[in-house]
Coordinates of C-alpha atoms in Angstrom, one line a residue:
Q1 CA 19.1 -33.0 -8.0
S2 CA 18.0 -34.3 -11.5
L3 CA 16.9 -33.1 -14.8
L4 CA 13.3 -33.9 -14.0
S5 CA 13.2 -31.9 -11.0
F6 CA 14.8 -28.9 -13.0
Y7 CA 12.2 -29.1 -15.3
A8 CA 9.5 -29.2 -12.8
A9 CA 10.9 -26.2 -11.0
F10 CA 11.4 -24.1 -14.2
A11 CA 7.7 -25.0 -15.2
L12 CA 6.4 -23.9 -12.0
I13 CA 8.6 -20.6 -11.9
A14 CA 7.2 -20.1 -15.7
L15 CA 3.7 -20.8 -14.3
G16 CA 4.0 -18.3 -11.4
S17 CA 5.4 -15.8 -13.7
S18 CA 2.3 -15.9 -16.2
L19 CA -0.1 -16.0 -13.5
G20 CA 1.3 -12.8 -11.5
G21 CA 3.2 -11.2 -14.3
F22 CA 2.5 -8.4 -16.8
A23 CA -1.1 -9.3 -17.9
T24 CA -2.2 -9.7 -14.2
V25 CA -0.9 -6.3 -12.9
M26 CA -2.0 -4.4 -16.3
V27 CA -5.8 -5.7 -15.5
A28 CA -5.5 -4.4 -11.8
I29 CA -4.4 -1.1 -13.0
V30 CA -7.1 -0.7 -15.8
N31 CA -9.6 -1.6 -13.1
W32 CA -8.2 0.9 -10.7
F33 CA -7.4 3.8 -13.1
S34 CA -9.3 5.6 -15.9
R35 CA -8.3 9.5 -15.9
H36 CA -4.6 8.5 -14.7
R37 CA -4.5 5.2 -16.1
S38 CA -1.3 6.1 -18.6
K39 CA 0.6 7.5 -15.7
A40 CA 0.0 4.4 -13.5
V41 CA 0.8 1.8 -16.4
A42 CA 4.0 4.2 -16.8
F43 CA 4.9 3.9 -13.1
S44 CA 4.2 0.1 -12.9
Q45 CA 6.6 -0.4 -15.9
I46 CA 9.2 1.3 -14.2
G47 CA 9.3 -1.5 -11.9
Y48 CA 10.4 -4.2 -14.4
A49 CA 13.1 -1.8 -15.5
L50 CA 14.2 -1.7 -11.8
G51 CA 14.3 -5.4 -11.4
G52 CA 16.3 -5.4 -14.6
M53 CA 19.1 -3.1 -12.9
A54 CA 19.2 -5.9 -10.2
V55 CA 20.6 -8.2 -12.6
P56 CA 24.5 -7.0 -11.6
L57 CA 23.5 -8.2 -8.0
V58 CA 22.2 -11.4 -9.0
V59 CA 25.3 -12.1 -10.9
L60 CA 27.5 -11.0 -7.9
A61 CA 25.5 -13.6 -5.7
L62 CA 26.3 -16.2 -8.3
E63 CA 29.8 -16.0 -8.4
A64 CA 30.0 -15.4 -4.5
F65 CA 27.5 -18.2 -3.3
G66 CA 26.4 -20.3 -6.4
W67 CA 23.2 -20.8 -8.2
R68 CA 21.5 -23.0 -5.7
T69 CA 22.0 -20.7 -2.8
T70 CA 21.2 -17.8 -5.2
A71 CA 18.1 -19.5 -6.2
F72 CA 17.0 -20.4 -2.7
Y73 CA 17.3 -16.9 -1.2
S74 CA 15.7 -15.5 -4.2
G75 CA 12.6 -17.3 -3.3
I76 CA 12.8 -16.3 0.3
V77 CA 12.7 -12.8 -0.8
V78 CA 9.6 -13.4 -3.1
I79 CA 7.7 -15.0 -0.2
L80 CA 8.6 -12.3 2.1
L81 CA 8.1 -9.1 -0.1
G82 CA 5.8 -10.7 -3.0
L83 CA 3.1 -12.2 -1.0
P84 CA 2.4 -9.2 1.3
M85 CA 2.2 -6.9 -1.7
A86 CA 0.0 -9.1 -3.6
Q87 CA -2.3 -9.6 -0.7
A88 CA -2.5 -5.7 -0.9
V89 CA -3.7 -5.8 -4.5
R90 CA -7.7 -5.8 -5.0
H91 CA -9.6 -6.8 -8.3
R92 CA -12.0 -4.2 -8.8
P93 CA -12.6 -1.1 -6.6
Q94 CA -16.6 -1.4 -7.1
T95 CA -16.2 -4.6 -4.6
Y96 CA -14.9 -2.6 -2.0
G97 CA -17.3 0.4 -2.3
D98 CA -14.7 2.6 -4.3
V99 CA -14.4 3.7 -7.8
P100 CA -11.6 4.3 -10.4
D101 CA -9.2 6.9 -9.5
G102 CA -10.9 7.4 -6.1
V103 CA -13.2 10.1 -7.9
L104 CA -16.9 9.8 -7.1
L105 CA -19.1 9.0 -9.9
A106 CA -21.0 12.0 -9.9
A107 CA -17.7 13.9 -10.7
L108 CA -17.2 12.0 -13.9
S109 CA -21.0 12.2 -15.2
G110 CA -20.1 14.9 -17.7
A111 CA -17.1 12.4 -19.5
G112 CA -18.8 10.6 -22.5
D113 CA -15.9 8.1 -22.5
Q114 CA -16.7 6.9 -19.0
A115 CA -20.6 6.6 -20.1
L116 CA -19.6 4.4 -23.0
P117 CA -20.4 0.5 -22.0
D118 CA -17.5 -1.9 -21.9
F119 CA -17.0 -4.5 -24.6
T120 CA -17.1 -8.2 -24.4
A121 CA -13.8 -9.8 -25.9
K122 CA -16.3 -11.1 -28.6
Q123 CA -17.6 -7.8 -29.3
A124 CA -14.0 -6.0 -29.4
M125 CA -12.4 -8.8 -31.8
A126 CA -15.5 -8.1 -34.1
T127 CA -14.0 -4.5 -34.5
P128 CA -11.2 -3.2 -36.9
A129 CA -9.8 -1.3 -33.9
F130 CA -8.7 -4.6 -32.0
W131 CA -6.8 -5.9 -35.1
L132 CA -5.3 -2.6 -36.3
I133 CA -4.0 -2.0 -32.7
S134 CA -2.8 -5.7 -32.2
F135 CA -0.8 -5.5 -35.5
G136 CA 0.5 -2.1 -34.8
H137 CA 1.7 -3.3 -31.6
A138 CA 3.2 -6.3 -33.2
A139 CA 4.8 -4.1 -35.6
A140 CA 6.5 -2.1 -32.8
L141 CA 7.8 -5.2 -30.9
L142 CA 9.0 -6.8 -34.2
T143 CA 11.6 -3.7 -34.3
V144 CA 12.4 -3.7 -30.7
S145 CA 13.0 -7.3 -30.5
A146 CA 15.2 -7.1 -33.5
V147 CA 17.1 -4.6 -32.5
M148 CA 17.8 -5.6 -29.0
V149 CA 19.0 -8.9 -30.2
H150 CA 21.2 -7.7 -33.3
L151 CA 22.2 -4.2 -32.1
V152 CA 25.4 -5.4 -30.4
P153 CA 26.6 -7.6 -33.3
H154 CA 25.8 -4.6 -36.0
L155 CA 28.0 -2.0 -34.0
T156 CA 30.8 -4.7 -33.3
E157 CA 31.1 -6.4 -36.9
G158 CA 29.4 -3.8 -38.9
L159 CA 30.5 -0.2 -37.5
G160 CA 33.9 -1.3 -35.4
F161 CA 32.4 -0.7 -32.0
S162 CA 34.1 -2.3 -29.0
L163 CA 31.9 -4.2 -26.7
S164 CA 32.2 -1.8 -24.1
Q165 CA 31.1 0.8 -26.6
A166 CA 28.1 -1.2 -27.6
A167 CA 27.2 -1.7 -24.1
L168 CA 26.9 2.0 -23.4
V169 CA 24.9 2.4 -26.6
I170 CA 22.5 -0.2 -25.1
T171 CA 22.4 1.6 -21.8
L172 CA 21.7 4.8 -23.6
V173 CA 18.8 3.0 -25.4
T174 CA 17.4 1.8 -22.0
G175 CA 18.1 4.9 -20.1
C176 CA 16.1 6.8 -22.6
Q177 CA 13.5 4.2 -22.6
L178 CA 12.7 5.0 -18.9
I179 CA 12.7 8.5 -19.6
G180 CA 10.4 7.9 -22.3
Q181 CA 7.8 5.6 -20.1
L182 CA 7.3 8.6 -17.5
C183 CA 7.0 11.1 -20.3
G184 CA 4.4 8.7 -22.0
G185 CA 2.5 8.1 -18.8
V186 CA 2.0 12.1 -18.5
L187 CA 1.4 12.8 -22.1
G188 CA -1.2 9.9 -22.6
D189 CA -3.4 11.1 -19.9
R190 CA -3.2 14.6 -21.6
L191 CA -3.1 14.1 -25.3
D192 CA -4.9 11.9 -28.1
K193 CA -3.1 8.4 -27.1
R194 CA -3.5 7.4 -30.8
L195 CA -1.6 10.3 -32.2
L196 CA 1.1 9.5 -29.5
C197 CA 1.4 6.1 -30.8
I198 CA 1.6 7.3 -34.5
I199 CA 4.5 9.8 -33.7
C200 CA 6.3 6.9 -31.8
M201 CA 6.1 4.5 -34.6
I202 CA 7.4 7.2 -37.1
A203 CA 10.0 7.8 -34.6
H204 CA 10.9 4.1 -34.6
T205 CA 11.0 4.4 -38.4
V206 CA 13.4 7.5 -38.6
A207 CA 15.7 5.8 -35.8
L208 CA 16.2 2.7 -37.6
L209 CA 16.8 4.5 -41.0
I210 CA 19.5 6.6 -39.1
L211 CA 21.2 3.2 -37.8
A212 CA 20.9 1.4 -41.1
Y213 CA 22.9 4.1 -42.6
A214 CA 25.2 5.4 -39.4
N215 CA 29.0 5.9 -40.2
S216 CA 29.6 7.6 -37.0
S217 CA 29.2 7.3 -33.3
A218 CA 27.0 10.6 -33.5
E219 CA 24.5 9.1 -35.6
V220 CA 24.3 6.0 -33.5
V221 CA 23.5 8.2 -30.3
V222 CA 21.0 9.9 -32.1
F223 CA 19.4 6.5 -33.2
A224 CA 19.6 5.2 -29.5
V225 CA 18.1 8.6 -28.0
L226 CA 15.3 8.4 -30.8
H227 CA 14.5 4.9 -30.5
G228 CA 14.8 4.7 -26.9
L229 CA 12.3 7.7 -26.2
A230 CA 9.8 6.2 -28.9
W231 CA 9.9 2.8 -27.1
G232 CA 9.3 4.2 -23.8
V233 CA 6.5 6.7 -24.6
R234 CA 4.6 4.1 -26.6
G235 CA 4.8 1.5 -23.8
P236 CA 2.1 2.3 -21.4
L237 CA 0.0 3.7 -24.4
M238 CA -0.4 0.2 -25.5
V239 CA -2.2 -1.0 -22.7
A240 CA -4.1 2.4 -22.0
L241 CA -5.5 2.6 -25.5
R242 CA -7.1 -0.9 -25.4
A243 CA -8.7 0.1 -22.1
D244 CA -9.8 3.3 -23.6
Y245 CA -11.2 1.6 -26.6
F246 CA -12.8 -1.4 -24.9
G247 CA -13.3 -0.7 -21.4
A248 CA -12.2 -2.7 -18.3
A249 CA -14.7 -5.4 -17.9
S250 CA -13.1 -7.8 -20.3
F251 CA -9.9 -6.4 -20.7
G252 CA -7.8 -9.2 -19.5
T253 CA -9.3 -11.6 -22.3
I254 CA -9.0 -9.1 -24.9
M255 CA -5.2 -8.4 -23.9
G256 CA -4.8 -11.9 -24.0
F257 CA -6.0 -12.6 -27.3
S258 CA -4.3 -9.4 -28.8
S259 CA -1.2 -10.8 -27.1
L260 CA -1.1 -13.6 -29.6
I261 CA -0.8 -11.4 -32.3
V262 CA 1.8 -9.1 -30.7
M263 CA 4.0 -12.1 -29.5
L264 CA 4.1 -13.5 -33.1
G265 CA 5.7 -10.2 -34.2
M266 CA 7.9 -10.1 -31.2
S267 CA 9.2 -13.8 -31.9
L268 CA 9.6 -12.8 -35.6
G269 CA 11.8 -9.7 -35.2
P270 CA 15.1 -11.4 -34.5
I271 CA 14.6 -13.9 -37.2
V272 CA 13.9 -11.5 -40.0
A273 CA 16.7 -9.2 -39.1
G274 CA 19.0 -12.3 -38.9
L275 CA 18.2 -13.8 -42.3
F276 CA 18.8 -10.4 -43.9
A277 CA 21.9 -10.2 -42.4
D278 CA 23.0 -13.8 -43.3
Y279 CA 21.8 -13.2 -47.0
Y280 CA 23.4 -9.8 -47.5
G281 CA 26.4 -9.9 -45.1
D282 CA 25.2 -7.0 -43.1
Y283 CA 22.2 -5.5 -41.1
Q284 CA 21.5 -2.4 -43.5
V285 CA 18.8 -4.3 -45.6
G286 CA 17.3 -6.0 -42.6
L287 CA 17.1 -2.5 -40.9
M288 CA 15.3 -1.0 -43.8
V289 CA 12.7 -3.6 -43.6
L290 CA 12.4 -3.0 -39.7
A291 CA 11.8 0.5 -40.6
I292 CA 9.3 -0.2 -43.3
A293 CA 7.2 -2.4 -40.7
A294 CA 7.4 0.3 -38.1
F295 CA 6.0 2.7 -40.6
F296 CA 3.3 0.2 -41.3
G297 CA 2.6 0.1 -37.7
S298 CA 2.0 4.1 -37.6
F299 CA -0.8 3.2 -40.3
C300 CA -2.5 0.7 -38.1
F301 CA -2.8 3.3 -35.4
L302 CA -3.8 5.8 -37.9
A303 CA -6.5 3.7 -38.7
A304 CA -7.5 2.4 -35.3
R305 CA -10.7 4.8 -35.0
R306 CA -12.5 4.4 -31.4
P307 CA -15.4 1.8 -32.0
V308 CA -18.7 2.4 -31.2
P309 CA -20.4 -0.2 -28.5
H310 CA -23.7 0.0 -30.1
A311 CA -22.8 -0.8 -33.6
V312 CA -21.0 -3.9 -32.4
P313 CA -23.0 -7.2 -32.2

């Protein structure tokens, strides 16, 4: 009923989303999965995509019942579904006499990766790999965030697309991202994650260059497919690669410090693209700069060799 109560409610929602959001879920997955970690992360991220698909239903509810009623019953849904599901999540399998993937430790004794000790946050931050992965991830989200904010204006103002046509391109990007997540989960458990990250960043680079010089709908479609697939495949690998390199013991803290750099890139992306668009009058130069940033990210992942625990203070 007042601005103060609105701010208080919004702060409480933000706190709950932070404490029970992406980072918390990823820590639980890293603790419970090792050999199938990429697939587990990929499937969990599909939940975020499905949540986004519920937005039209929320809009319908807002139009039919108003925001107060919609907010109230959204809270009821969270209580009825969210709390029971959260109760089913356990922090570490070892606490309950289980092991990651449900596989006996004896069966994993031959795997050298499993025998390596986990890093503390301080040890991880002392390695070049921590910073290289962080800056590579930041470069990736710099390009993704800029594209998602400025793609529609570029298509409508620069290429003459209608709003409905631009919306179809966005849908194609997100659809390919969803497919890419599933592929990334499977490929990440079978192939070198670092190599896959390099390929994805190069794909981002090529896609952005195509969009920068696009003059036809076909070229925009090629961009949307390539960019969406690269985004989707890379997504689960960002979590799984860090967990493989640094272990699960301090993963939450390591991911938190790394996210400070990643969020900086994500925040700067739309600003950089917008500044270039304002200065040059179109998005071509800005897209080329984003392509360079993505290419820089590929070199970050190329240089991010797996650290050796005993060599770290």
